Short mmCIF file of C-alpha atoms in Angstrom, two decimals:
data_model
loop_
_atom_site.label_atom_id
_atom_site.label_comp_id
_atom_site.label_asym_id
_atom_site.label_seq_id
_atom_site.Cartn_x
_atom_site.Cartn_y
_atom_site.Cartn_z
CA VAL A 1 -16.61 -17.48 -15.66
CA THR A 2 -12.99 -17.54 -14.62
CA SER A 3 -10.94 -20.64 -15.49
CA LEU A 4 -9.32 -20.69 -12.01
CA PRO A 5 -10.82 -23.38 -9.80
CA VAL A 6 -12.90 -22.44 -6.73
CA PRO A 7 -10.58 -23.06 -3.69
CA SER A 8 -11.87 -25.73 -1.35
CA LEU A 9 -11.08 -25.72 2.36
CA SER A 10 -11.69 -28.33 5.04
CA GLU A 11 -13.64 -27.30 8.14
CA ALA A 12 -10.40 -27.21 10.19
CA SER A 13 -8.71 -24.95 7.60
CA SER A 14 -11.64 -22.64 7.49
CA THR A 15 -11.78 -22.33 11.25
CA LEU A 16 -8.01 -21.62 11.37
CA CYS A 17 -8.56 -19.06 8.60
CA VAL A 18 -11.29 -17.26 10.59
CA PHE A 19 -8.89 -17.04 13.57
CA LEU A 20 -6.08 -15.68 11.42
CA ILE A 21 -8.35 -13.15 9.73
CA LEU A 22 -9.45 -11.89 13.17
CA LEU A 23 -5.86 -10.95 13.87
CA VAL A 24 -5.76 -8.62 10.89
CA PRO A 25 -7.45 -5.64 12.59
CA LEU A 26 -4.35 -5.52 14.87
CA ALA A 27 -2.36 -4.47 11.80
CA GLY A 28 -4.80 -1.61 11.35
CA ALA A 29 -4.31 -0.65 15.08
CA GLY A 30 -0.59 -0.78 14.56
CA LEU A 31 -0.61 1.41 11.46
CA ALA A 32 -2.94 3.87 13.20
CA LEU A 33 -0.75 4.21 16.24
CA ALA A 34 2.38 4.58 14.09
CA ASN A 35 0.75 7.23 11.98
CA THR A 36 -0.44 9.13 15.00
CA GLY A 37 2.90 8.96 16.74
CA LEU A 38 4.78 10.15 13.64
CA GLY A 39 2.58 13.22 13.35
CA ARG A 40 2.37 16.34 15.47
CA SER A 41 0.77 16.36 18.94
CA ARG A 42 -1.63 19.02 17.87
CA SER A 43 -3.13 16.69 15.29
CA ALA A 44 -2.99 13.42 17.29
CA ALA A 45 -6.71 13.04 18.01
CA HIS A 46 -7.51 13.91 14.41
CA ALA A 47 -5.11 11.25 13.17
CA MET A 48 -6.74 8.52 15.32
CA LEU A 49 -10.25 9.57 14.52
CA ALA A 50 -9.32 9.67 10.81
CA SER A 51 -7.95 6.14 11.12
CA LEU A 52 -11.30 4.95 12.60
CA CYS A 53 -13.25 6.76 9.84
CA VAL A 54 -10.99 5.23 7.20
CA LEU A 55 -11.67 1.77 8.51
CA ALA A 56 -15.42 2.42 8.75
CA VAL A 57 -15.81 4.00 5.28
CA ALA A 58 -13.62 1.31 3.67
CA ALA A 59 -15.69 -1.52 5.18
CA ILE A 60 -19.10 -0.06 4.18
CA VAL A 61 -18.12 1.05 0.66
CA TYR A 62 -16.36 -2.29 0.02
CA VAL A 63 -19.46 -4.26 1.02
CA ALA A 64 -21.72 -1.91 -0.89
CA PHE A 65 -19.81 -1.75 -4.18
CA GLY A 66 -16.22 -2.94 -3.93
CA PHE A 67 -16.87 -6.67 -3.77
CA SER A 68 -19.02 -6.33 -6.93
CA TRP A 69 -15.89 -5.43 -8.91
CA GLN A 70 -13.51 -7.69 -7.04
CA GLY A 71 -15.38 -10.95 -6.70
CA ALA A 72 -13.54 -14.14 -6.00
CA ALA A 73 -11.85 -16.87 -8.05
CA GLY A 74 -14.29 -19.19 -9.74
CA ARG A 75 -17.21 -16.79 -9.63
CA SER A 76 -18.88 -14.86 -12.38
CA ALA A 77 -16.88 -12.20 -14.11
CA HIS A 78 -16.71 -10.08 -17.32
CA VAL A 79 -14.29 -11.79 -19.72
CA LEU A 80 -12.81 -10.38 -22.94
CA ALA A 81 -11.44 -12.61 -25.68
CA VAL A 82 -8.24 -11.30 -27.27
CA GLY A 83 -5.76 -13.25 -29.43
CA GLY A 84 -7.70 -16.46 -28.93
CA LYS A 85 -7.29 -16.20 -25.12
CA THR A 86 -9.79 -15.10 -22.49
CA TRP A 87 -8.92 -12.06 -20.28
CA ASN A 88 -10.81 -11.73 -17.05
CA TRP A 89 -11.13 -8.02 -16.38
CA LEU A 90 -13.92 -7.40 -13.83
CA ALA A 91 -16.05 -9.38 -11.57
CA ALA A 92 -19.83 -9.46 -12.08
CA GLU A 93 -21.27 -9.68 -8.60
CA PRO A 94 -24.41 -7.88 -7.35
CA PHE A 95 -24.06 -4.91 -5.03
CA PHE A 96 -24.32 -5.27 -1.23
CA LEU A 97 -23.15 -8.93 -1.30
CA ARG A 98 -26.59 -10.01 -2.56
CA GLY A 99 -26.53 -13.76 -3.41
CA VAL A 100 -23.53 -14.46 -1.12
CA ARG A 101 -24.23 -16.67 1.87
CA LEU A 102 -21.92 -15.61 4.71
CA ASP A 103 -20.73 -18.79 6.36
CA LEU A 104 -17.36 -20.64 6.42
CA SER A 105 -17.26 -20.97 2.63
CA PRO A 106 -14.09 -19.74 0.90
CA VAL A 107 -15.86 -16.76 -0.71
CA SER A 108 -17.19 -15.66 2.75
CA LEU A 109 -13.68 -15.81 4.14
CA VAL A 110 -12.35 -13.84 1.22
CA ILE A 111 -14.97 -11.14 1.94
CA LEU A 112 -14.14 -11.11 5.62
CA LEU A 113 -10.41 -10.74 4.93
CA GLN A 114 -10.99 -8.09 2.29
CA ILE A 115 -13.13 -5.90 4.58
CA PHE A 116 -10.07 -5.57 6.81
CA SER A 117 -7.49 -5.45 3.99
CA VAL A 118 -9.21 -2.61 2.22
CA GLY A 119 -9.09 -0.68 5.45
CA LEU A 120 -5.39 -1.24 5.80
CA ALA A 121 -4.87 0.03 2.22
CA GLY A 122 -6.81 3.16 3.18
CA LEU A 123 -4.69 3.69 6.31
CA VAL A 124 -1.46 3.92 4.31
CA PRO A 125 -2.10 7.38 2.75
CA LEU A 126 -3.22 8.79 6.06
CA SER A 127 0.38 8.91 7.25
CA SER A 128 1.50 10.88 4.26
CA GLY A 129 -1.32 13.40 4.56
CA ALA A 130 -0.71 13.93 8.27
CA ASP A 131 -1.27 17.47 9.72
CA ARG A 132 -3.01 18.85 6.63
CA TRP A 133 -5.57 16.38 5.19
CA ARG A 134 -9.19 17.28 6.00
CA LEU A 135 -11.30 14.56 7.69
CA GLY A 136 -14.12 14.84 5.10
CA ALA A 137 -11.64 14.58 2.24
CA THR A 138 -10.04 11.61 3.95
CA CYS A 139 -13.36 9.81 3.97
CA ALA A 140 -14.20 10.74 0.37
CA SER A 141 -10.77 9.64 -0.86
CA THR A 142 -11.04 6.35 1.04
CA ALA A 143 -14.49 5.76 -0.58
CA LEU A 144 -12.84 6.08 -3.98
CA LEU A 145 -10.08 3.70 -2.98
CA ALA A 146 -12.45 1.04 -1.46
CA GLY A 147 -15.06 1.42 -4.08
CA TRP A 148 -13.02 1.35 -7.24
CA THR A 149 -9.17 1.44 -7.26
CA TYR A 150 -8.64 -1.38 -4.74
CA PRO A 151 -11.33 -3.84 -5.88
CA VAL A 152 -10.39 -3.64 -9.58
CA PHE A 153 -6.72 -4.34 -9.02
CA ALA A 154 -7.50 -6.94 -6.26
CA HIS A 155 -9.75 -8.73 -8.76
CA TRP A 156 -6.87 -8.97 -11.18
CA VAL A 157 -4.55 -10.49 -8.52
CA TRP A 158 -6.87 -12.35 -6.15
CA GLY A 159 -10.15 -12.66 -7.89
CA GLY A 160 -9.08 -14.88 -10.74
CA GLY A 161 -8.37 -11.87 -12.98
CA TRP A 162 -5.91 -11.59 -15.83
CA LEU A 163 -2.81 -11.10 -13.67
CA ALA A 164 -3.50 -14.24 -11.72
CA GLN A 165 -4.04 -16.09 -15.04
CA LEU A 166 -0.68 -15.01 -16.56
CA GLY A 167 0.50 -18.52 -15.90
CA ALA A 168 -1.85 -19.74 -18.65
CA ASN A 169 0.04 -17.37 -20.97
CA GLY A 170 3.38 -18.89 -20.23
CA LEU A 171 4.45 -16.53 -17.48
CA GLY A 172 5.42 -18.67 -14.45
CA ARG A 173 2.32 -19.48 -12.27
CA GLY A 174 0.95 -16.06 -12.88
CA PHE A 175 1.43 -12.88 -10.78
CA VAL A 176 2.01 -14.08 -7.19
CA ASP A 177 1.14 -12.02 -4.08
CA GLY A 178 -0.21 -14.01 -1.20
CA GLY A 179 -0.43 -11.37 1.51
CA GLY A 180 -1.01 -8.12 -0.35
CA SER A 181 2.40 -6.52 -1.05
CA SER A 182 0.76 -5.15 -4.24
CA THR A 183 -2.96 -4.99 -3.56
CA ILE A 184 -2.70 -3.42 -0.14
CA GLN A 185 0.81 -2.00 0.30
CA VAL A 186 1.97 -0.68 -3.08
CA LEU A 187 -1.51 0.50 -3.95
CA GLY A 188 -1.65 2.33 -0.67
CA GLY A 189 1.89 3.68 -1.16
CA LEU A 190 1.07 5.00 -4.67
CA THR A 191 -2.09 6.63 -3.30
CA ALA A 192 0.09 8.19 -0.58
CA LEU A 193 2.48 9.52 -3.25
CA SER A 194 -0.42 11.01 -5.28
CA LEU A 195 -1.78 12.72 -2.10
CA THR A 196 1.59 14.26 -1.20
CA TRP A 197 1.65 15.80 -4.67
CA ILE A 198 -1.98 17.01 -4.46
CA LEU A 199 -1.83 18.29 -0.87
CA GLY A 200 1.56 19.77 -1.09
CA SER A 201 4.09 19.94 1.76
CA ARG A 202 3.39 21.07 5.30
CA ARG A 203 3.97 24.80 5.97
CA GLY A 204 7.52 25.29 7.13
CA LYS A 205 8.72 21.96 5.89
CA TYR A 206 10.83 23.37 3.03
CA SER A 207 12.87 26.58 3.14
CA ALA A 208 13.00 28.92 0.16
CA ASP A 209 16.12 27.21 -1.13
CA GLY A 210 14.35 23.83 -0.93
CA MET A 211 16.04 22.41 2.19
CA PRO A 212 13.67 20.26 4.34
CA ALA A 213 13.30 21.00 8.03
CA ALA A 214 13.10 18.10 10.42
CA ILE A 215 9.60 17.84 11.91
CA PRO A 216 9.91 14.86 14.37
CA GLY A 217 7.01 12.72 15.36
CA HIS A 218 5.44 13.64 18.73
CA ASN A 219 5.41 10.14 20.30
CA VAL A 220 7.92 7.46 19.36
CA VAL A 221 6.48 5.11 22.06
CA LEU A 222 3.19 5.01 20.13
CA VAL A 223 5.10 4.27 16.92
CA LEU A 224 7.07 1.44 18.46
CA LEU A 225 3.95 -0.04 20.13
CA GLY A 226 2.27 0.20 16.74
CA CYS A 227 5.04 -1.99 15.32
CA ILE A 228 4.19 -4.82 17.76
CA PHE A 229 0.50 -4.59 16.88
CA ALA A 230 1.31 -4.55 13.26
CA TRP A 231 3.49 -7.64 13.56
CA LEU A 232 0.58 -9.60 15.11
CA GLY A 233 -1.81 -8.37 12.47
CA TRP A 234 0.56 -9.22 9.65
CA LEU A 235 0.94 -12.78 10.94
CA GLY A 236 -2.76 -13.21 10.32
CA LEU A 237 -2.80 -11.30 7.04
CA ASN A 238 0.03 -13.22 5.42
CA SER A 239 -1.17 -16.55 6.72
CA ALA A 240 -4.84 -16.12 5.71
CA GLY A 241 -3.77 -14.73 2.32
CA ALA A 242 -1.52 -17.67 1.70
CA ILE A 243 -4.38 -20.12 2.33
CA LEU A 244 -7.08 -18.21 0.44
CA PHE A 245 -5.07 -16.77 -2.54
CA THR A 246 -2.19 -19.08 -3.20
CA GLY A 247 -3.79 -22.42 -2.32
CA ALA A 248 -1.33 -23.07 0.54
CA GLU A 249 -2.26 -25.91 2.86
CA ALA A 250 -3.10 -24.89 6.47
CA SER A 251 0.12 -26.64 7.67
CA ARG A 252 2.12 -24.00 5.74
CA VAL A 253 0.99 -21.33 8.22
CA VAL A 254 3.93 -22.15 10.44
CA LEU A 255 6.37 -21.29 7.66
CA VAL A 256 4.42 -18.15 6.86
CA VAL A 257 4.58 -16.98 10.48
CA VAL A 258 8.30 -17.79 10.79
CA ASN A 259 9.11 -15.99 7.48
CA THR A 260 7.02 -12.94 8.40
CA THR A 261 8.71 -12.61 11.76
CA LEU A 262 12.26 -13.16 10.39
CA SER A 263 11.73 -10.55 7.63
CA ALA A 264 10.42 -7.93 10.05
CA ALA A 265 13.23 -8.71 12.54
CA ALA A 266 15.94 -8.57 9.93
CA SER A 267 14.60 -5.32 8.46
CA GLY A 268 14.21 -3.53 11.78
CA LEU A 269 17.72 -4.57 12.89
CA THR A 270 19.23 -3.59 9.57
CA THR A 271 17.64 -0.17 9.62
CA ALA A 272 18.82 0.35 13.23
CA ALA A 273 22.37 -0.65 12.14
CA VAL A 274 22.30 1.59 9.03
CA THR A 275 21.14 4.59 11.05
CA ARG A 276 23.73 3.83 13.71
CA VAL A 277 26.44 3.95 11.02
CA ARG A 278 25.04 7.11 9.37
CA PHE A 279 24.00 9.19 12.38
CA GLY A 280 26.10 7.71 15.15
CA ARG A 281 23.00 6.34 17.02
CA PRO A 282 20.13 4.11 16.00
CA ASP A 283 17.10 6.20 14.99
CA ALA A 284 13.96 4.86 16.73
CA SER A 285 11.32 6.10 14.28
CA LEU A 286 13.32 4.98 11.25
CA SER A 287 13.90 1.65 12.84
CA ALA A 288 10.15 1.34 13.42
CA ASN A 289 9.62 2.15 9.77
CA GLY A 290 12.23 -0.54 8.91
CA TRP A 291 10.32 -3.05 10.98
CA ILE A 292 7.02 -2.34 9.13
CA ALA A 293 8.89 -2.38 5.80
CA GLY A 294 10.07 -5.89 6.63
CA LEU A 295 6.46 -6.97 7.19
CA VAL A 296 5.44 -5.32 3.97
CA ALA A 297 8.20 -6.96 1.94
CA SER A 298 7.42 -10.40 3.37
CA SER A 299 3.73 -10.29 2.38
CA ALA A 300 4.02 -11.34 -1.31
CA GLY A 301 6.06 -14.48 -0.82
CA ALA A 302 5.94 -15.46 2.86
CA ALA A 303 4.49 -18.83 1.88
CA PHE A 304 7.24 -19.63 -0.55
CA PHE A 305 10.51 -18.27 0.91
CA LYS A 306 12.81 -20.44 2.84
CA PRO A 307 13.78 -18.86 6.25
CA PRO A 308 17.22 -17.64 5.07
CA ALA A 309 15.63 -15.98 2.10
CA ALA A 310 13.05 -14.29 4.33
CA ILE A 311 15.94 -12.81 6.39
CA LEU A 312 17.52 -11.60 3.16
CA VAL A 313 14.23 -10.05 1.98
CA GLY A 314 13.93 -8.19 5.29
CA ALA A 315 17.60 -7.13 5.36
CA VAL A 316 17.36 -5.63 1.90
CA ALA A 317 14.17 -3.76 2.83
CA GLY A 318 15.89 -2.50 5.98
CA VAL A 319 18.75 -1.04 3.97
CA LEU A 320 16.45 0.42 1.35
CA ILE A 321 14.09 2.27 3.74
CA PRO A 322 16.32 4.92 5.31
CA PHE A 323 17.81 5.88 2.01
CA ALA A 324 14.38 5.84 0.20
CA ILE A 325 12.91 8.13 2.88
CA ASP A 326 15.82 10.53 2.48
CA PHE A 327 15.65 10.39 -1.30
CA PHE A 328 11.95 11.21 -1.39
CA GLU A 329 12.34 14.01 1.19
CA PHE A 330 15.61 15.65 0.03
CA ARG A 331 15.75 14.98 -3.74
CA LEU A 332 12.03 14.74 -4.77
CA ALA A 333 10.68 17.24 -2.20
CA VAL A 334 7.91 14.75 -1.18
CA ASP A 335 6.72 15.67 2.33
CA ASP A 336 5.68 12.30 3.69
CA PRO A 337 5.60 12.55 7.51
CA GLY A 338 5.19 8.79 8.13
CA GLY A 339 7.38 7.59 5.23
CA ALA A 340 4.39 5.71 3.70
CA VAL A 341 5.63 5.94 0.18
CA SER A 342 8.95 4.22 1.07
CA VAL A 343 7.74 1.84 3.71
CA HIS A 344 4.64 0.55 1.80
CA GLY A 345 5.46 1.43 -1.76
CA ILE A 346 9.18 0.75 -2.15
CA ALA A 347 9.30 -2.22 0.27
CA GLY A 348 6.14 -3.67 -1.37
CA LEU A 349 7.74 -3.43 -4.86
CA TRP A 350 10.92 -5.21 -3.48
CA GLY A 351 8.73 -7.91 -1.94
CA LEU A 352 7.07 -8.54 -5.32
CA LEU A 353 10.46 -8.82 -7.07
CA ALA A 354 11.84 -11.05 -4.32
CA VAL A 355 9.23 -13.68 -5.03
CA SER A 356 10.83 -14.39 -8.40
CA LEU A 357 14.41 -13.80 -7.24
CA LEU A 358 14.43 -15.70 -3.94
CA SER A 359 11.75 -18.35 -4.22
CA ASP A 360 10.20 -20.93 -6.56
CA ALA A 361 6.81 -19.37 -6.10
CA GLY A 362 5.39 -22.68 -4.88
CA VAL A 363 6.44 -24.72 -7.93
CA PRO A 364 9.36 -27.04 -7.08
CA GLY A 365 12.31 -25.97 -9.30
CA GLY A 366 10.55 -22.82 -10.27
CA MET A 367 8.84 -21.93 -13.59
CA PRO A 368 10.16 -19.91 -16.52
CA GLY A 369 8.63 -16.45 -16.85
CA GLN A 370 7.89 -15.90 -13.11
CA GLY A 371 10.12 -12.83 -13.06
CA LEU A 372 8.30 -11.49 -16.14
CA ALA A 373 4.86 -12.20 -14.46
CA GLN A 374 5.97 -10.13 -11.41
CA LEU A 375 7.28 -7.38 -13.70
CA VAL A 376 3.91 -7.23 -15.52
CA GLY A 377 2.16 -6.84 -12.15
CA ILE A 378 4.55 -4.03 -11.20
CA ALA A 379 3.96 -2.35 -14.55
CA THR A 380 0.24 -2.52 -13.89
CA LEU A 381 0.68 -0.82 -10.58
CA LEU A 382 2.71 2.07 -12.06
CA GLY A 383 0.75 2.22 -15.42
CA PHE A 384 -2.79 1.73 -14.19
CA VAL A 385 -3.08 2.18 -10.43
CA LEU A 386 -0.93 5.38 -10.13
CA PRO A 387 -2.74 7.27 -12.90
CA VAL A 388 -6.18 6.14 -11.63
CA THR A 389 -5.57 6.96 -8.00
CA TYR A 390 -3.91 10.30 -8.91
CA GLY A 391 -6.70 11.19 -11.35
CA LEU A 392 -9.55 10.31 -8.85
CA ASN A 393 -7.90 12.28 -6.06
CA TRP A 394 -7.13 15.18 -8.35
CA LEU A 395 -10.81 15.31 -9.43
CA LEU A 396 -11.93 15.03 -5.80
CA ASP A 397 -9.65 17.97 -4.91
CA ARG A 398 -11.45 20.07 -7.68
CA VAL A 399 -14.84 19.27 -6.19
CA TYR A 400 -13.94 19.30 -2.51
CA ARG A 401 -10.66 20.81 -1.44
CA GLN A 402 -8.61 18.13 0.36
CA ARG A 403 -6.11 20.32 2.15
CA VAL A 404 -7.01 22.22 5.31
CA ASP A 405 -6.96 26.04 5.36
CA ARG A 406 -3.77 27.89 6.31
CA GLU A 407 -5.40 28.82 9.56
CA GLY A 408 -6.23 25.24 10.36
CA GLU A 409 -2.69 24.00 9.68
CA GLY A 410 -1.28 26.65 12.03
CA GLN A 411 -3.82 25.94 14.76
CA GLY A 412 -3.53 22.12 14.46
CA MET A 413 -6.05 19.68 13.05
CA ASP A 414 -7.43 18.78 16.52
CA LEU A 415 -8.56 22.24 17.51
CA TYR A 416 -9.51 23.31 14.01
CA GLU A 417 -11.54 20.30 12.90
CA LEU A 418 -12.54 18.66 16.22
CA GLY A 419 -12.60 21.57 18.59
CA ALA A 420 -10.50 19.93 21.22
CA GLY A 421 -6.89 18.74 21.48
CA ALA A 422 -5.67 15.14 22.14
CA TYR A 423 -3.79 16.20 25.27
CA PRO A 424 -5.90 18.95 26.95
CA GLU A 425 -4.09 18.72 30.26
CA PHE A 426 -0.65 18.72 28.61
CA ALA A 427 1.27 21.87 29.50
CA VAL A 428 4.91 22.68 29.93
CA HIS A 429 5.57 24.07 33.38
CA SER A 430 8.73 26.17 33.22
CA ASP A 431 9.56 25.81 36.89
CA GLU A 432 10.22 22.07 36.37
CA PHE A 433 13.29 23.15 34.37
CA ILE A 434 14.68 25.49 36.95
CA PRO A 435 17.93 24.00 38.44
CA ARG A 436 17.38 23.37 42.13
CA MET B 1 4.51 17.92 -18.39
CA ASN B 2 2.39 16.28 -15.68
CA LEU B 3 -0.24 15.12 -18.12
CA ALA B 4 2.37 13.99 -20.59
CA GLY B 5 4.01 11.90 -17.81
CA PHE B 6 0.75 10.18 -16.88
CA LEU B 7 0.02 9.53 -20.56
CA LEU B 8 3.41 7.87 -20.88
CA LEU B 9 2.66 5.76 -17.81
CA VAL B 10 -0.58 4.54 -19.35
CA ALA B 11 0.98 4.07 -22.79
CA GLY B 12 3.82 1.97 -21.29
CA TRP B 13 1.26 -0.20 -19.53
CA GLY B 14 -0.61 -0.56 -22.79
CA LEU B 15 2.52 -1.86 -24.44
CA VAL B 16 3.05 -4.37 -21.67
CA VAL B 17 -0.51 -5.64 -21.72
CA SER B 18 -0.54 -5.80 -25.61
CA ALA B 19 2.73 -7.78 -25.56
CA VAL B 20 1.26 -10.27 -23.08
CA ALA B 21 -2.07 -10.59 -24.96
CA LEU B 22 -0.91 -10.71 -28.57
CA LEU B 23 2.60 -12.12 -28.70
CA PRO B 24 3.67 -15.74 -28.18
CA PHE B 25 6.18 -16.49 -25.38
CA THR B 26 9.29 -15.52 -27.32
CA VAL B 27 12.25 -13.07 -27.00
CA VAL B 28 10.14 -10.51 -28.90
CA ARG B 29 7.47 -10.62 -26.21
CA VAL B 30 10.05 -10.15 -23.48
CA VAL B 31 11.58 -7.19 -25.37
CA PHE B 32 8.15 -5.53 -25.79
CA ILE B 33 7.37 -5.99 -22.04
CA LEU B 34 10.77 -4.48 -21.08
CA ALA B 35 10.16 -1.63 -23.59
CA GLY B 36 6.77 -0.99 -22.01
CA ALA B 37 8.33 -0.92 -18.54
CA PHE B 38 10.98 1.53 -19.82
CA VAL B 39 8.29 3.87 -21.20
CA GLU B 40 6.59 3.83 -17.84
CA LEU B 41 9.86 4.72 -16.10
CA LEU B 42 10.15 7.70 -18.51
CA GLY B 43 6.62 8.73 -17.66
CA LEU B 44 7.32 8.42 -13.94
CA ALA B 45 10.40 10.54 -14.28
CA LEU B 46 8.35 13.19 -16.14
CA VAL B 47 5.56 13.20 -13.49
CA ILE B 48 8.20 13.58 -10.69
CA ARG B 49 9.96 16.37 -12.64
CA ALA B 50 6.57 18.12 -13.17
CA HIS B 51 5.86 18.21 -9.44
CA LEU B 52 9.29 19.45 -8.63
CA VAL B 53 8.88 22.33 -11.16
CA LEU B 54 5.44 23.08 -9.79
CA LYS B 55 6.82 23.28 -6.26
CA VAL B 56 9.60 25.69 -7.29
CA GLU B 57 7.07 27.87 -9.15
CA LYS B 58 4.82 27.98 -6.07
CA GLY B 59 7.86 28.89 -3.92
#
């Protein structure tokens, strides 16, 4: 049994928590809209259907198996004794939530939040596989993420696992991530990176000499609308996470909401300013990516930052994003249509570091070793999550090819896999362009 | 090169976890954790390089 106490919540806090958790699906809607808008029009219906399928598969697989590995703080788990200390590695819950009474108890609220959170993590790689990732493979890959990769790492961070307990080993108050910068965002970003490597780039993206061609998203309005939905969803995600996973009091929700908003605002504005300086005009889709990156970066420490620090966290994320997207595209030849690796992976890593650099992690005056605890968490993401998610997706690709056929890519995912386009009545009438 | 990179990633993580589990909170532990992180960065660089080479070979 874990040594972390079972969190207790008053009825008012539990009710507030339910309300906050019910906002989280808006983050999924936002990411789905942004992913769709950043892809091609001939794959738009496929992208939205794939988003729904990801959310559906993630919820079912998580309830069936995922929660068994993740569990919650204070509940039964497999513990290893090394060096005179206990190491909590894996939860020991029955499959299909057997034995869990679904009411307003903390564990029920954790399950409710996780059903949505695991779907969010699954949506992240969708944007990097846009225009070439088969629907069946998307579902299978999501099942692997929701059934194994996500729950195991989330147990270590949120389920009373060894990363959460690093504080007992002299490392600050343990690895801190209230809203899922690591468990949802970086995990999703690393899965996205693995998939770009496994799927390869879109046809025509890179010339023979390795220069990338610009393939702009087909609907920037969808992308920007998605940012607004994502903002609302993130307010719920960060607030509910702060209450359930960092022990924050319900009154701290106001600070979390203020910090989340400030971080997104600073990041979106900074990216707009950077692109204005670099290209002469603000870039709408990159600014949208900057906005979401600010939300991502705020997740880990929104309950602990002071408002000026939240602005700084967002501003740094906003500067990082356009350069990171260019670096991955131009230098590393990673074809990531929605910029998921940068927006979720890089901004998430920055958010995790910012907890130790710009906050006291909830302990007045701070605690020695907090930076090291965050570093151990980041090392676990790179040294455990990346190999596992790459390995599972590589194996899946051997059994069931993940990339669509050459013919399908040329035709568009809508017609090839769904038999109908997203915009059947859309046609360009040449006479509209004749000068009158 | 790809496999070697992933093995380095896992090995670096092993170093980090071992340092946390077995060493007391001293400078030595910090050095081992940083060394593990450095090994992971080498592994990541190797994996990235491997995929760049693969891409060039595929044309």
